[in-house]
Tab-separated table of C-alpha atoms in Angstrom:
chain	number	residue	atom	x	y	z
A	12	UNK	CA	79.948	-194.586	-217.858
A	13	UNK	CA	79.491	-194.708	-214.038
A	14	UNK	CA	79.649	-191.747	-211.729
A	15	UNK	CA	82.471	-192.193	-209.182
A	16	UNK	CA	82.407	-190.693	-205.876
A	17	UNK	CA	85.195	-190.254	-203.504
A	18	UNK	CA	83.441	-191.036	-200.275
A	19	UNK	CA	86.463	-190.340	-198.037
A	20	UNK	CA	85.328	-186.750	-198.908
A	21	UNK	CA	82.323	-185.493	-196.870
A	22	UNK	CA	80.587	-183.440	-199.740
A	23	UNK	CA	81.107	-186.315	-202.387
A	24	UNK	CA	80.043	-188.960	-199.706
A	25	UNK	CA	76.664	-186.971	-199.217
A	26	UNK	CA	76.392	-186.686	-203.019
A	27	UNK	CA	77.387	-190.096	-203.697
A	28	UNK	CA	74.839	-191.629	-201.226
A	29	UNK	CA	72.031	-189.630	-202.953
A	30	UNK	CA	73.028	-190.531	-206.374
A	31	UNK	CA	73.396	-194.268	-205.349
A	32	UNK	CA	69.974	-194.369	-203.686
A	33	UNK	CA	68.345	-192.713	-206.894
A	34	UNK	CA	70.093	-195.305	-209.125
A	35	UNK	CA	69.119	-198.175	-207.064
A	36	UNK	CA	65.553	-197.060	-207.089
A	37	UNK	CA	65.580	-196.862	-210.907
A	38	UNK	CA	66.627	-200.439	-211.143
A	39	UNK	CA	70.293	-199.735	-211.744
A	40	UNK	CA	73.411	-201.188	-210.295
A	41	UNK	CA	75.897	-199.635	-207.760
A	42	UNK	CA	79.408	-200.682	-206.653
A	43	UNK	CA	80.101	-200.070	-203.002
A	44	UNK	CA	82.499	-200.984	-200.268
A	45	UNK	CA	81.652	-203.384	-197.525
A	46	UNK	CA	83.694	-204.556	-194.463
A	47	UNK	CA	85.170	-207.370	-196.398
A	48	UNK	CA	85.447	-206.699	-200.245
A	49	UNK	CA	83.802	-204.420	-202.531
A	50	UNK	CA	80.166	-205.415	-203.903
A	51	UNK	CA	77.861	-204.833	-206.463
A	52	UNK	CA	74.278	-204.065	-205.321
A	53	UNK	CA	70.698	-203.949	-206.681
A	54	UNK	CA	67.346	-203.289	-205.121
A	55	UNK	CA	66.428	-206.580	-203.631
A	56	UNK	CA	62.785	-206.124	-204.579
A	57	UNK	CA	63.367	-205.451	-208.268
A	58	UNK	CA	63.659	-208.827	-209.949
A	59	UNK	CA	64.860	-207.137	-213.219
A	60	UNK	CA	67.844	-205.341	-211.417
A	61	UNK	CA	68.906	-208.663	-209.614
A	62	UNK	CA	68.858	-210.110	-213.092
A	63	UNK	CA	71.105	-207.279	-214.207
A	64	UNK	CA	73.455	-208.141	-211.239
A	65	UNK	CA	73.644	-211.771	-212.227
A	66	UNK	CA	74.242	-211.191	-215.858
A	67	UNK	CA	77.007	-208.514	-214.923
A	68	UNK	CA	78.848	-211.213	-212.962
A	69	UNK	CA	78.108	-213.954	-215.614
A	70	UNK	CA	76.769	-215.841	-212.552
A	71	UNK	CA	73.737	-218.251	-212.845
A	72	UNK	CA	70.578	-218.361	-210.893
A	73	UNK	CA	71.749	-221.631	-209.110
A	74	UNK	CA	73.961	-219.101	-206.853
A	75	UNK	CA	71.345	-216.839	-205.318
A	76	UNK	CA	72.480	-213.363	-204.504
A	77	UNK	CA	72.819	-212.484	-200.642
A	78	UNK	CA	70.856	-209.645	-198.862
A	79	UNK	CA	72.659	-206.816	-196.970
A	80	UNK	CA	70.565	-205.003	-194.247
A	81	UNK	CA	71.204	-201.818	-192.481
A	82	UNK	CA	70.045	-202.700	-188.804
A	83	UNK	CA	69.679	-206.121	-187.225
A	84	UNK	CA	66.147	-205.325	-186.286
A	85	UNK	CA	65.418	-205.610	-190.153
A	86	UNK	CA	66.091	-209.200	-190.285
A	87	UNK	CA	62.702	-210.222	-188.542
A	88	UNK	CA	60.885	-208.676	-191.357
A	89	UNK	CA	62.548	-210.985	-193.934
A	90	UNK	CA	62.640	-214.397	-192.360
A	91	UNK	CA	59.726	-216.684	-191.060
A	92	UNK	CA	61.784	-217.144	-187.791
A	93	UNK	CA	65.177	-216.503	-186.320
A	94	UNK	CA	66.274	-219.462	-184.495
A	95	UNK	CA	68.097	-219.094	-181.171
A	96	UNK	CA	71.342	-220.334	-182.565
A	97	UNK	CA	71.133	-217.818	-185.448
A	98	UNK	CA	70.192	-214.947	-182.810
A	99	UNK	CA	73.270	-215.760	-180.887
A	100	UNK	CA	75.567	-215.730	-183.910
A	101	UNK	CA	73.939	-212.484	-185.182
A	102	UNK	CA	74.433	-211.036	-181.698
A	103	UNK	CA	77.977	-211.918	-181.375
A	104	UNK	CA	79.298	-211.312	-184.927
A	105	UNK	CA	76.987	-208.579	-186.446
A	106	UNK	CA	77.756	-205.972	-187.787
A	107	UNK	CA	80.689	-208.004	-189.472
A	108	UNK	CA	81.746	-210.710	-191.751
A	109	UNK	CA	79.080	-213.394	-191.126
A	110	UNK	CA	76.087	-214.181	-193.527
A	111	UNK	CA	73.149	-216.355	-192.190
A	112	UNK	CA	70.962	-218.512	-194.359
A	113	UNK	CA	67.480	-218.588	-192.969
A	114	UNK	CA	64.044	-219.293	-194.401
A	115	UNK	CA	62.487	-216.161	-195.886
A	116	UNK	CA	59.052	-214.688	-195.579
A	117	UNK	CA	57.055	-216.329	-198.503
A	118	UNK	CA	55.073	-212.991	-199.153
A	119	UNK	CA	58.124	-211.184	-200.078
A	120	UNK	CA	58.098	-209.960	-203.644
A	121	UNK	CA	61.695	-210.820	-204.580
A	122	UNK	CA	63.500	-213.157	-207.048
A	123	UNK	CA	67.154	-213.558	-205.778
A	124	UNK	CA	67.771	-216.791	-207.822
A	125	UNK	CA	67.064	-220.511	-207.016
A	126	UNK	CA	67.176	-220.135	-203.311
A	127	UNK	CA	64.630	-222.900	-202.673
A	128	UNK	CA	62.816	-220.649	-200.124
A	129	UNK	CA	65.774	-219.283	-198.195
A	130	UNK	CA	67.870	-216.011	-198.009
A	131	UNK	CA	71.445	-215.349	-197.025
A	132	UNK	CA	71.545	-212.120	-194.837
A	133	UNK	CA	74.352	-210.082	-193.541
A	134	UNK	CA	74.782	-206.861	-191.858
A	135	UNK	CA	78.068	-205.296	-192.772
A	136	UNK	CA	80.449	-203.304	-190.584
A	137	UNK	CA	80.831	-200.436	-192.952
A	138	UNK	CA	79.494	-196.915	-192.150
A	139	UNK	CA	78.970	-195.988	-195.877
A	140	UNK	CA	77.007	-198.881	-196.868
A	141	UNK	CA	74.956	-199.073	-193.884
A	142	UNK	CA	74.093	-195.339	-194.531
A	143	UNK	CA	72.890	-196.410	-198.030
A	144	UNK	CA	71.101	-199.214	-196.570
A	145	UNK	CA	69.162	-197.015	-194.322
A	146	UNK	CA	68.183	-195.150	-197.237
A	147	UNK	CA	67.072	-197.795	-199.415
A	148	UNK	CA	66.183	-200.783	-197.484
A	149	UNK	CA	67.567	-204.252	-198.104
A	150	UNK	CA	69.881	-204.615	-201.070
A	151	UNK	CA	70.872	-207.710	-202.936
A	152	UNK	CA	74.925	-207.662	-203.010
A	153	UNK	CA	77.394	-209.787	-204.363
A	154	UNK	CA	81.202	-209.454	-204.533
A	155	UNK	CA	82.128	-207.018	-207.165
A	156	UNK	CA	84.038	-209.472	-209.727
A	157	UNK	CA	83.133	-211.638	-212.707
A	158	UNK	CA	82.594	-215.052	-211.509
A	159	UNK	CA	85.716	-216.993	-211.189
A	160	UNK	CA	87.811	-213.753	-210.845
A	161	UNK	CA	89.566	-212.483	-207.525
A	162	UNK	CA	87.263	-210.223	-205.293
A	163	UNK	CA	87.911	-206.469	-205.587
A	164	UNK	CA	89.432	-204.888	-202.699
A	165	UNK	CA	89.448	-201.435	-204.062
A	166	UNK	CA	86.937	-199.326	-206.139
A	167	UNK	CA	89.253	-199.351	-209.068
A	168	UNK	CA	89.359	-203.093	-209.310
A	169	UNK	CA	85.492	-203.154	-208.925
A	170	UNK	CA	85.096	-200.795	-211.621
A	171	UNK	CA	87.779	-202.400	-213.989
A	172	UNK	CA	85.756	-205.784	-213.882
A	173	UNK	CA	82.046	-204.382	-213.722
A	174	UNK	CA	81.955	-200.566	-214.296
A	175	UNK	CA	80.263	-200.885	-217.696
A	176	UNK	CA	77.199	-202.471	-216.079
A	177	UNK	CA	76.742	-199.857	-213.104
A	178	UNK	CA	75.553	-196.355	-212.917
A	179	UNK	CA	77.338	-195.359	-209.500
A	180	UNK	CA	80.785	-196.283	-207.824
A	181	UNK	CA	81.065	-195.474	-204.265
A	182	UNK	CA	84.695	-195.379	-203.535
A	183	UNK	CA	85.120	-195.828	-199.733
A	184	UNK	CA	89.071	-196.658	-199.851
A	185	UNK	CA	90.889	-200.084	-199.960
A	186	UNK	CA	89.644	-202.916	-197.858
A	187	UNK	CA	92.356	-204.718	-195.746
A	188	UNK	CA	91.479	-208.323	-196.764
A	189	UNK	CA	90.250	-210.179	-199.727
A	190	UNK	CA	88.245	-212.571	-197.504
A	191	UNK	CA	84.464	-212.835	-198.085
A	192	UNK	CA	82.195	-213.367	-195.383
A	193	UNK	CA	81.613	-216.677	-193.689
A	194	UNK	CA	78.199	-218.095	-194.474
A	195	UNK	CA	76.577	-220.191	-192.013
A	196	UNK	CA	73.010	-222.323	-192.727
A	197	UNK	CA	70.847	-221.972	-189.931
A	198	UNK	CA	67.804	-223.593	-191.577
A	199	UNK	CA	68.530	-227.084	-190.034
A	200	UNK	CA	68.933	-228.602	-186.500
A	201	UNK	CA	72.477	-227.522	-186.327
A	202	UNK	CA	74.205	-224.504	-187.965
A	203	UNK	CA	76.291	-225.596	-190.812
A	204	UNK	CA	79.138	-223.591	-192.414
A	205	UNK	CA	78.742	-223.277	-196.188
A	206	UNK	CA	81.697	-221.180	-196.780
A	207	UNK	CA	84.649	-220.184	-194.722
A	208	UNK	CA	85.606	-216.567	-194.986
A	209	UNK	CA	86.305	-213.535	-192.603
A	210	UNK	CA	85.060	-215.482	-189.285
A	211	UNK	CA	86.945	-218.750	-188.596
A	212	UNK	CA	84.431	-221.765	-187.715
A	213	UNK	CA	86.224	-222.120	-184.372
A	214	UNK	CA	85.196	-218.568	-183.374
A	215	UNK	CA	81.541	-219.504	-184.290
A	216	UNK	CA	81.686	-222.594	-182.087
A	217	UNK	CA	82.740	-220.317	-179.114
A	218	UNK	CA	79.172	-218.958	-179.310
A	219	UNK	CA	77.266	-221.946	-180.606
A	220	UNK	CA	79.170	-225.238	-180.092
A	221	UNK	CA	76.915	-227.210	-182.491
A	222	UNK	CA	78.300	-225.383	-185.585
A	223	UNK	CA	79.577	-227.945	-188.123
A	224	UNK	CA	81.653	-227.359	-191.180
């Protein structure tokens, strides 16, 4: 049974962050809030933990797990290059509901699924999760729901769907929207929207006019 922490309380928030960081370092899973929906997290550099995450969601390796980072500067250490168009999008919409797909550094010891040399990265606009990311480093995080079911907007919904698979639940209160992040592939000549979510493509084109969807 997962340990649940009410992170709207300062003492429980501190205890929850410590417990979550410890669980992730042991290869366990954690439920946490983001600025979009609740997510299920694993250490990005522990393939067995990422495998647990995929199994918990009943999700195949053909849908690689995105990575959350706590600071924009972390991105440079994960990818081979940040194209100018990706840099402009990150500068405009991070932290926030934008996920960028880029070519990852080949020497990284991770296995996020069949990503074909790419990684989907996001800097969330949530203080609790970013505090955790600063303790742990990059985390593999996917929406906290079984594949095909609605995304969880509360800790209770997340725990109902995935609680049996996790060690710690960080309850940061309800999320305002069930919209996931917008995903943009920046590996080609022009950015391409792979999934429309929290950020409308027209807003992206205000920053980078060549964005296609």
